[in-house]
Structures are given as structure tokens and as C-alpha cells.
């Protein structure tokens, strides 16, 4: 006897009315994608639930993968047996013996199949008695058990499940359209990407790169962050924009205190062009109200003027500590704090305006023609597809 299934519960999606079917199909596809590397492991749907059939596979690495799939509310290891009292007893004992550190347990039986001859109450007693008799130093505790064994007697079979492991919740990636994430090498934007994915958004990413002022390592850092994000969804296309020339022009031609604002506006303009090419309908950023000069209300108002695309800003109201906490949880923090500078940390004006105005910025921009450099930057975009299977190609190894 062994655990042969993982039971998957999908909470929030049950509320989605008409779209439910589409959501479930997407969730199944996303799960299938994640377990593809394990031969013979299958994903099956039944009413209101999903099962992963392990076919002899060790459940642990598969549970790890599933705990990073959005749309899963919770998971449990399960054993499927015939509707036979002796088999059910044996499976319940297996579940108890194969969970570590159990001192107190409880059994809950649900009899959905009314043809099964023993009633739920009586089954509880029979199974409880069987487990007590065949173990040592273990008690029944219905209020605070270390292990809650659930027995569901269904029409086709009986499922015995052990503890409920929480999933990430959210919605399956791909059910809420696509967004282009402005991804720097910092702490915030990867977290913004993760939280967008949690709402079902599929990502592409754009990064503005300014060699030789920013190194190949800074670019690699962005690819590494992207790779970490793909663990929570599908492969992600990263568009690397050569930004040096445009950025130098901005800092040469525009008043120092408005250069930062204008640089941000250029980022949005170029991002919008990428969206048009890729049929993407929104942008996502790690902007956070009041953190730095570019993120005041005035600044957002002035920068936002150049695009009417919706901008997803999941961090806008968060405290820095909350953001850092999430980045640690999702595994991007260690990469984010590596010291390689991104383009915004290099071209920092001495005193950026904290309250830039639309009127002024439009006037300054009208005094110089940036269009050729914008087109050149767009033409020079390098697109790299990153997935969670193979290592991202290390494009700077020959520098050492
Ligand atoms: P982060 O931690 O994400 O770098 P931040 O707190 O440093 O954010 P800013 O430098 O003001 O804040 O950047 C705000 C947002 O603009 C970032 O979260 C990111 O979405 C976008 N951004 C900044 N620099 C770049 C870049 N070089 N390439 C792509 N997007 C960028
Ligand atoms: Mg930054």
C-alpha cells in the first residue's frame, strides 16, 4: 500500500460562475505542464476536484511543484481503495504510520455512497478502534489532532486523505490575459510580477539595459529573477531594450531635475510599443507610493500621461517590509539584493523633481526630437525566452 494520488482542491474558482469550466481546464493544463517531467504521472478531473495519479512516483517533489501553482487552494496525499471495509482499514493505518510526529489523530468519514453498508458514525468508531489497536502511544483527539484522516466513500471508490497542505490560492495563470512587467533588478518589480501572476495574469517582461554603464551581470540578474518567476507559471519572454543612447540624450538635452521623469515616460512609451507587437493589453510595475522621487502622486500623474494602458501596480499601497517579506518567500530576494546596478541607479540626477508637472514636461520634450533614438531602441530589442526547466544561458562567462 502507498499514497497513489494527490487530491487538489480549488477554492476561489468555485465562485466564478460561468467561467468555471474554462478556469478548471486552464488549471489542469498548468498542472500538467508542471508534472510533465515525471513520467507516467497523470492529472484527472472529477466533480469539483482534481487528482494527480502518481503511478508509483514519490509524491514529495510533485507536491513541491503543486505548491507553486496558482489556483490551488489546498492539497492532500490520498490513497484510493475499493469500497471494502478491510481495505479502508488498511489504508487508514498506512496514512497514520506514514506521517511523522503524530501523537493525536482523528478520523472523519463521509459516506456519499449510500449503498455502502456501514454508516459514517459507525465507520468512525471502527476505524478509530482499528488505528488505536495497531499503534502505540497514540491518542484520539478530535479538537487538536496532529493528523486528520479523512475517508470519503464515493460511488466509484473510497479515498483516504491525510493532512491538508495549503496551496497558493489565486487564479490559474493565463485566465486573466497578459501583462508586460517592467522588470528592473530590484526587489519590487519581481514581487509585482508574482502578485500579478497570482491574479491569473500571464507575463512577459521588459528590461531597460544601459551598457556599458550597466554590466552583463545586471542583465543576467534580470534573467535569473525571471527564471524564478517562471516557477509559478509558464515560460516568460524577456525583452531587453538597449537604452544607453536614449538615456544619454535625455540627460544631455533635458533639464536635470526633469530627466528622471522623462526617462520613465520613455520607458512607458517603448513598453507600449512592445505591447502592441505582442498583443498585450496592460503593463505591470513595482511602483510604490511615496518611496522615491519618481513615485509621488505628482510624478505618477506626469509619467502616466504617455500611456492609456491599464497599469497593474500590486505594490502601490504596501510597506517595504511587506514587499521584502514576499520577495523572501518567493525566492527572489537573494538575487535582487546582489549589487549589480540597473540603469536607473546610474543616471541619478542630483535633485529630481518630486512634483513634476505635465505642462512643463511636455514643453521640455517638445524642444528635442527623440523619435530616432526611440525607434533605434525598439529595433535593437533582444528577446529571450526563459523557462524553469533549463538553465538560462550564461551570457557573460567569457568575461572571467
Ligand atoms: P524595483 O525594486 O522594482 O527596482 P524601485 O523601488 O527601485 O523598484 P524605481 O527605480 O522608481 O523603484 O522603479 C519603479 C518601477 O519602474 C520598477 O518597479 C520597475 O517596474 C520599473 N523599472 C525601473 N527601472 C527599470 C528598468 N531598468 N527596466 C525595466 N523596468 C524598470
Ligand atoms: Mg530599482
XYZ file of C-alpha atoms and ligand atoms in Angstrom:
432
model
C 0.000 0.000 0.000
C 1.169 3.534 -0.709
C -0.094 7.033 -1.432
C -1.152 6.835 -5.056
C -2.966 10.160 -5.520
C -2.688 13.815 -4.689
C -6.062 15.422 -4.149
C -6.281 19.038 -5.338
C -8.932 21.460 -4.084
C -9.528 24.729 -5.893
C -11.330 27.164 -3.679
C -11.910 30.599 -5.135
C -12.612 29.315 -8.587
C -15.809 27.739 -7.410
C -17.184 31.281 -7.195
C -16.566 32.085 -10.808
C -19.947 31.119 -12.235
C -19.995 30.676 -15.972
C -16.235 30.842 -16.411
C -15.656 27.936 -14.101
C -15.153 25.388 -16.876
C -12.503 27.469 -18.588
C -10.736 28.076 -15.290
C -10.651 24.408 -14.435
C -9.341 23.444 -17.836
C -6.589 26.055 -17.515
C -5.692 24.853 -14.044
C -5.454 21.300 -15.312
C -3.220 22.401 -18.186
C -0.972 24.353 -15.828
C -0.675 21.378 -13.500
C 0.021 19.058 -16.414
C 2.774 21.391 -17.553
C 4.394 21.273 -14.116
C 4.297 17.476 -13.727
C 5.337 16.775 -17.303
C 8.873 15.934 -16.227
C 7.655 12.990 -14.119
C 6.912 10.075 -16.439
C 3.504 8.388 -16.042
C 2.143 10.991 -13.646
C -1.347 11.928 -14.812
C -3.831 14.665 -13.923
C -7.525 13.806 -13.784
C -10.642 15.856 -13.172
C -13.729 14.722 -11.337
C -16.609 16.738 -9.985
C -15.295 19.715 -8.045
C -11.825 18.253 -7.644
C -8.678 17.228 -9.366
C -6.402 14.283 -8.766
C -2.809 13.689 -9.652
C -2.229 9.979 -10.246
C 1.256 9.204 -9.009
C 1.671 5.795 -10.648
C 4.403 4.785 -8.237
C 6.173 8.147 -8.114
C 7.497 9.690 -4.915
C 4.864 12.312 -4.039
C 7.259 14.810 -2.455
C 8.815 16.551 -5.478
C 5.395 16.676 -7.097
C 3.810 18.230 -4.011
C 6.594 20.857 -4.114
C 5.715 21.770 -7.690
C 1.994 21.895 -6.987
C 2.530 24.220 -4.061
C 3.676 26.825 -6.594
C 0.660 26.549 -8.910
C -1.830 29.415 -8.607
C -5.474 28.391 -8.396
C -4.865 25.511 -5.982
C -6.491 26.101 -2.631
C -5.142 23.036 -0.856
C -3.615 19.619 -1.407
C -3.653 16.276 0.325
C -1.964 12.982 -0.236
C -4.561 10.299 -0.872
C -4.983 6.573 -1.236
C -7.707 5.131 -3.415
C -9.154 1.759 -2.451
C -12.203 -0.297 -3.296
C -15.321 0.241 -1.206
C -14.303 -2.549 1.111
C -14.086 -2.265 4.882
C -10.836 -4.212 5.281
C -9.100 -2.230 2.538
C -10.258 1.030 4.076
C -8.929 -0.001 7.484
C -5.588 -0.906 5.978
C -5.323 2.408 4.116
C -6.177 4.465 7.196
C -3.472 2.661 9.156
C -0.998 3.297 6.341
C -1.785 7.025 6.444
C -1.197 7.108 10.192
C 2.033 5.109 10.031
C 3.404 7.206 7.209
C 3.050 10.606 8.795
C 5.801 11.767 11.104
C 5.303 13.052 14.641
C 1.722 12.004 15.152
C 0.641 11.741 18.772
C -3.020 12.589 18.329
C -5.268 11.819 15.387
C -8.865 11.894 14.319
C -10.830 10.143 11.610
C -13.731 11.724 9.738
C -15.813 9.549 7.452
C -18.088 10.921 4.765
C -20.421 8.385 3.201
C -21.514 9.763 -0.167
C -22.317 6.314 -1.495
C -25.405 5.313 0.475
C -25.128 1.726 -0.766
C -22.073 1.238 1.419
C -23.416 -0.901 4.262
C -21.760 0.798 7.252
C -22.913 4.275 8.301
C -20.465 7.144 8.770
C -20.743 7.294 12.580
C -20.099 3.620 12.938
C -17.228 3.784 10.429
C -15.580 6.482 12.559
C -15.622 4.153 15.527
C -14.459 1.097 13.624
C -11.529 2.945 12.057
C -10.588 4.775 15.265
C -10.564 1.467 17.126
C -8.517 -0.209 14.414
C -5.875 2.519 14.496
C -5.642 2.561 18.289
C -5.251 -1.185 18.395
C -2.453 -1.253 15.839
C -0.308 1.629 17.090
C 1.461 2.591 20.306
C 1.259 5.810 22.331
C -1.187 7.464 20.001
C -4.463 9.020 21.115
C -7.656 10.207 19.522
C -8.125 13.974 19.737
C -10.966 15.423 17.692
C -10.120 19.053 18.546
C -6.350 19.338 18.046
C -5.130 16.319 16.123
C -1.641 16.171 14.567
C -3.182 14.163 11.771
C -6.751 14.375 10.471
C -7.543 11.362 8.324
C -10.492 11.900 6.023
C -12.304 8.974 4.489
C -14.642 9.656 1.596
C -16.733 6.753 0.454
C -17.770 7.646 -3.076
C -19.610 5.714 -5.750
C -16.552 4.559 -7.627
C -14.109 4.101 -4.744
C -13.039 5.285 -1.315
C -10.407 7.978 -0.870
C -8.372 8.206 2.307
C -6.596 11.543 2.648
C -4.099 12.759 5.197
C -3.336 16.314 6.292
C -4.407 19.297 4.238
C -1.460 21.275 2.880
C -2.268 24.853 1.840
C -1.744 25.864 -1.795
C -1.058 29.399 -3.020
C -4.660 30.234 -3.880
C -5.226 32.877 -6.551
C -6.286 32.152 -10.109
C -4.629 29.904 -12.704
C -2.016 31.787 -14.722
C -3.417 32.556 -18.147
C -7.026 33.128 -17.099
C -6.635 36.918 -16.801
C -4.827 37.820 -20.004
C -1.293 39.058 -20.409
C 0.715 41.876 -18.930
C 4.126 43.335 -19.731
C 6.114 43.598 -16.499
C 8.684 46.387 -16.293
C 11.370 44.379 -14.616
C 14.379 46.061 -13.054
C 16.903 44.173 -10.978
C 15.429 45.491 -7.730
C 13.310 43.966 -5.010
C 9.959 45.391 -6.038
C 9.267 44.520 -9.644
C 9.693 40.725 -9.296
C 7.213 40.811 -6.407
C 4.832 42.833 -8.577
C 5.203 40.157 -11.246
C 4.461 37.380 -8.783
C 1.354 39.124 -7.444
C 0.078 39.777 -10.973
C 0.531 36.104 -11.792
C -1.415 35.270 -8.660
C -4.418 37.015 -10.197
C -4.166 34.799 -13.262
C -2.039 37.148 -15.378
C 0.463 35.680 -17.772
C 3.649 37.753 -18.006
C 6.132 38.973 -20.499
C 8.898 41.188 -19.147
C 10.765 44.231 -20.418
C 14.098 45.419 -19.101
C 15.916 48.630 -19.969
C 19.588 47.997 -20.153
C 22.346 50.601 -20.497
C 25.665 49.028 -21.389
C 28.478 49.756 -20.705
C 27.139 51.698 -17.717
C 25.271 48.612 -16.637
C 27.077 45.292 -16.852
C 26.169 41.991 -18.448
C 25.711 40.755 -14.916
C 22.899 43.225 -14.359
C 21.163 41.713 -17.373
C 21.854 38.192 -16.153
C 20.357 39.149 -12.811
C 17.108 40.096 -14.540
C 17.078 36.769 -16.396
C 17.666 34.938 -13.112
C 14.781 36.806 -11.484
C 12.586 35.910 -14.438
C 13.545 32.291 -14.127
C 12.471 32.310 -10.500
C 9.092 33.758 -11.554
C 8.562 31.001 -14.123
C 8.404 28.517 -11.240
C 4.969 29.980 -10.539
C 3.750 29.799 -14.125
C 4.787 29.363 -17.691
C 7.869 30.403 -19.594
C 8.326 34.183 -19.818
C 9.621 36.206 -22.755
C 12.030 38.945 -21.683
C 12.538 41.924 -23.966
C 15.869 43.604 -23.340
C 15.891 47.176 -24.600
C 19.228 48.859 -25.390
C 18.591 52.118 -23.573
C 22.028 53.756 -23.408
C 21.757 56.201 -26.272
C 18.297 57.443 -25.423
C 19.182 57.778 -21.784
C 22.332 59.758 -22.543
C 20.361 62.015 -24.821
C 17.775 62.641 -22.144
C 20.384 63.515 -19.562
C 22.251 65.731 -22.010
C 19.329 67.591 -23.526
C 16.735 67.853 -20.763
C 16.883 69.856 -17.516
C 18.495 67.791 -14.830
C 15.542 67.835 -12.457
C 13.164 66.522 -15.154
C 15.464 63.896 -16.680
C 14.216 61.097 -14.447
C 10.585 61.853 -15.232
C 11.294 61.923 -18.947
C 13.260 58.695 -18.757
C 10.259 56.989 -17.130
C 7.947 58.353 -19.782
C 10.256 56.879 -22.431
C 10.099 53.516 -20.682
C 6.311 53.554 -20.852
C 6.285 54.685 -24.480
C 8.616 51.875 -25.529
C 6.767 49.336 -23.374
C 3.515 50.258 -25.047
C 5.056 49.599 -28.441
C 6.149 46.139 -27.308
C 2.604 45.507 -26.052
C 1.204 46.399 -29.471
C 3.572 43.927 -31.110
C 2.804 41.138 -28.688
C -0.944 41.738 -28.303
C -0.586 42.547 -24.621
C -3.233 44.766 -23.039
C -1.607 46.029 -19.837
C 1.621 46.973 -18.084
C 2.772 45.984 -14.597
C 5.313 47.781 -12.412
C 6.762 47.613 -8.917
C 5.847 51.225 -8.216
C 5.016 52.034 -4.650
C 3.515 55.266 -3.478
C 5.934 57.631 -1.776
C 9.080 55.517 -1.933
C 11.271 57.700 -4.099
C 11.055 60.880 -6.190
C 9.652 59.059 -9.201
C 6.839 57.580 -7.159
C 4.990 60.536 -5.696
C 1.408 61.186 -6.760
C 2.522 64.119 -8.946
C 5.181 62.007 -10.515
C 2.861 59.107 -11.287
C 0.368 61.540 -12.786
C 3.020 63.057 -15.037
C 4.640 59.784 -16.061
C 1.299 58.071 -16.632
C 0.281 60.727 -19.170
C 2.092 58.972 -22.022
C 0.056 55.770 -21.915
C -3.580 54.924 -21.530
C -2.855 51.241 -20.995
C -4.012 49.932 -17.646
C -1.045 49.688 -15.283
C -1.095 46.964 -12.657
C 0.711 48.200 -9.547
C 0.259 45.465 -6.963
C 2.669 47.120 -4.503
C 1.242 50.598 -4.620
C -0.011 50.626 -1.044
C 2.371 48.165 0.571
C 5.034 48.824 3.166
C 8.597 47.997 2.162
C 8.745 45.306 4.852
C 5.743 43.529 3.359
C 7.372 43.578 -0.059
C 10.665 42.265 1.299
C 8.807 39.519 3.119
C 7.099 38.361 -0.068
C 10.340 38.505 -2.042
C 11.949 36.243 0.552
C 9.036 33.829 0.423
C 9.069 33.551 -3.355
C 12.850 33.244 -3.630
C 13.737 36.462 -5.480
C 15.207 38.434 -2.567
C 18.705 36.926 -2.624
C 19.085 37.737 -6.315
C 17.507 41.180 -6.025
C 19.973 42.373 -3.406
C 23.032 41.455 -5.471
C 24.838 44.719 -6.068
C 24.723 44.950 -9.878
C 23.371 48.344 -10.765
C 20.472 48.870 -13.164
C 20.111 51.795 -15.489
C 18.149 53.879 -13.005
C 20.750 53.720 -10.292
C 23.421 55.038 -12.626
C 21.790 58.045 -14.171
C 20.567 59.598 -10.985
C 20.077 63.339 -11.217
C 21.291 65.349 -8.262
C 17.858 66.683 -7.410
C 14.974 65.031 -9.222
C 11.706 66.934 -9.054
C 9.386 65.347 -6.575
C 6.425 67.199 -8.086
C 6.984 67.173 -11.848
C 4.194 68.787 -13.876
C 2.667 67.609 -17.135
C 2.772 71.081 -18.692
C 6.470 71.510 -18.059
C 7.490 68.057 -19.140
C 5.551 68.386 -22.372
C 7.251 71.672 -23.056
C 10.743 70.240 -22.453
C 10.043 67.190 -24.581
C 8.850 69.437 -27.430
C 12.262 71.099 -27.608
C 14.087 67.998 -28.775
C 13.298 65.188 -31.190
C 13.856 61.815 -29.516
C 11.990 59.791 -32.125
C 15.023 58.393 -33.961
C 16.561 57.124 -30.734
C 13.271 55.638 -29.619
C 12.985 53.749 -32.908
C 16.567 52.605 -32.641
C 15.985 51.276 -29.127
C 12.912 49.380 -30.279
C 14.748 47.926 -33.271
C 17.561 46.769 -31.009
C 15.362 44.808 -28.613
C 16.697 41.357 -27.855
C 14.043 38.845 -26.825
C 14.961 35.878 -24.651
C 12.578 33.125 -23.641
C 13.133 31.949 -20.090
C 11.656 28.786 -18.623
C 12.048 26.906 -15.372
C 13.452 23.729 -16.891
C 16.798 24.581 -18.365
C 19.366 26.988 -17.025
C 19.229 30.436 -18.531
C 22.197 30.724 -20.817
C 25.014 32.421 -19.013
C 25.960 35.079 -21.485
C 28.901 36.618 -19.631
C 31.017 33.636 -18.607
C 33.726 34.589 -21.077
C 34.309 37.828 -19.209
C 36.092 35.999 -16.412
P 12.471 47.982 -8.153
O 12.773 47.462 -6.775
O 11.471 47.125 -8.905
O 13.696 48.294 -8.924
P 12.308 50.643 -7.193
O 11.766 50.696 -5.830
O 13.790 50.679 -7.388
O 11.700 49.359 -7.926
P 12.069 52.677 -9.230
O 13.511 52.621 -9.545
O 11.425 54.011 -9.049
O 11.628 51.847 -7.976
O 11.285 51.930 -10.383
C 9.896 51.822 -10.372
C 9.483 50.749 -11.328
O 9.889 51.089 -12.661
C 10.140 49.425 -11.054
O 9.477 48.695 -10.051
C 10.045 48.747 -12.394
O 8.748 48.237 -12.609
C 10.274 49.917 -13.354
N 11.700 49.991 -13.717
C 12.677 50.719 -13.146
N 13.859 50.542 -13.755
C 13.651 49.660 -14.763
C 14.468 49.056 -15.761
N 15.781 49.303 -15.872
N 13.893 48.203 -16.626
C 12.579 47.923 -16.538
N 11.754 48.461 -15.617
C 12.276 49.311 -14.734
Mg 15.018 49.845 -8.779
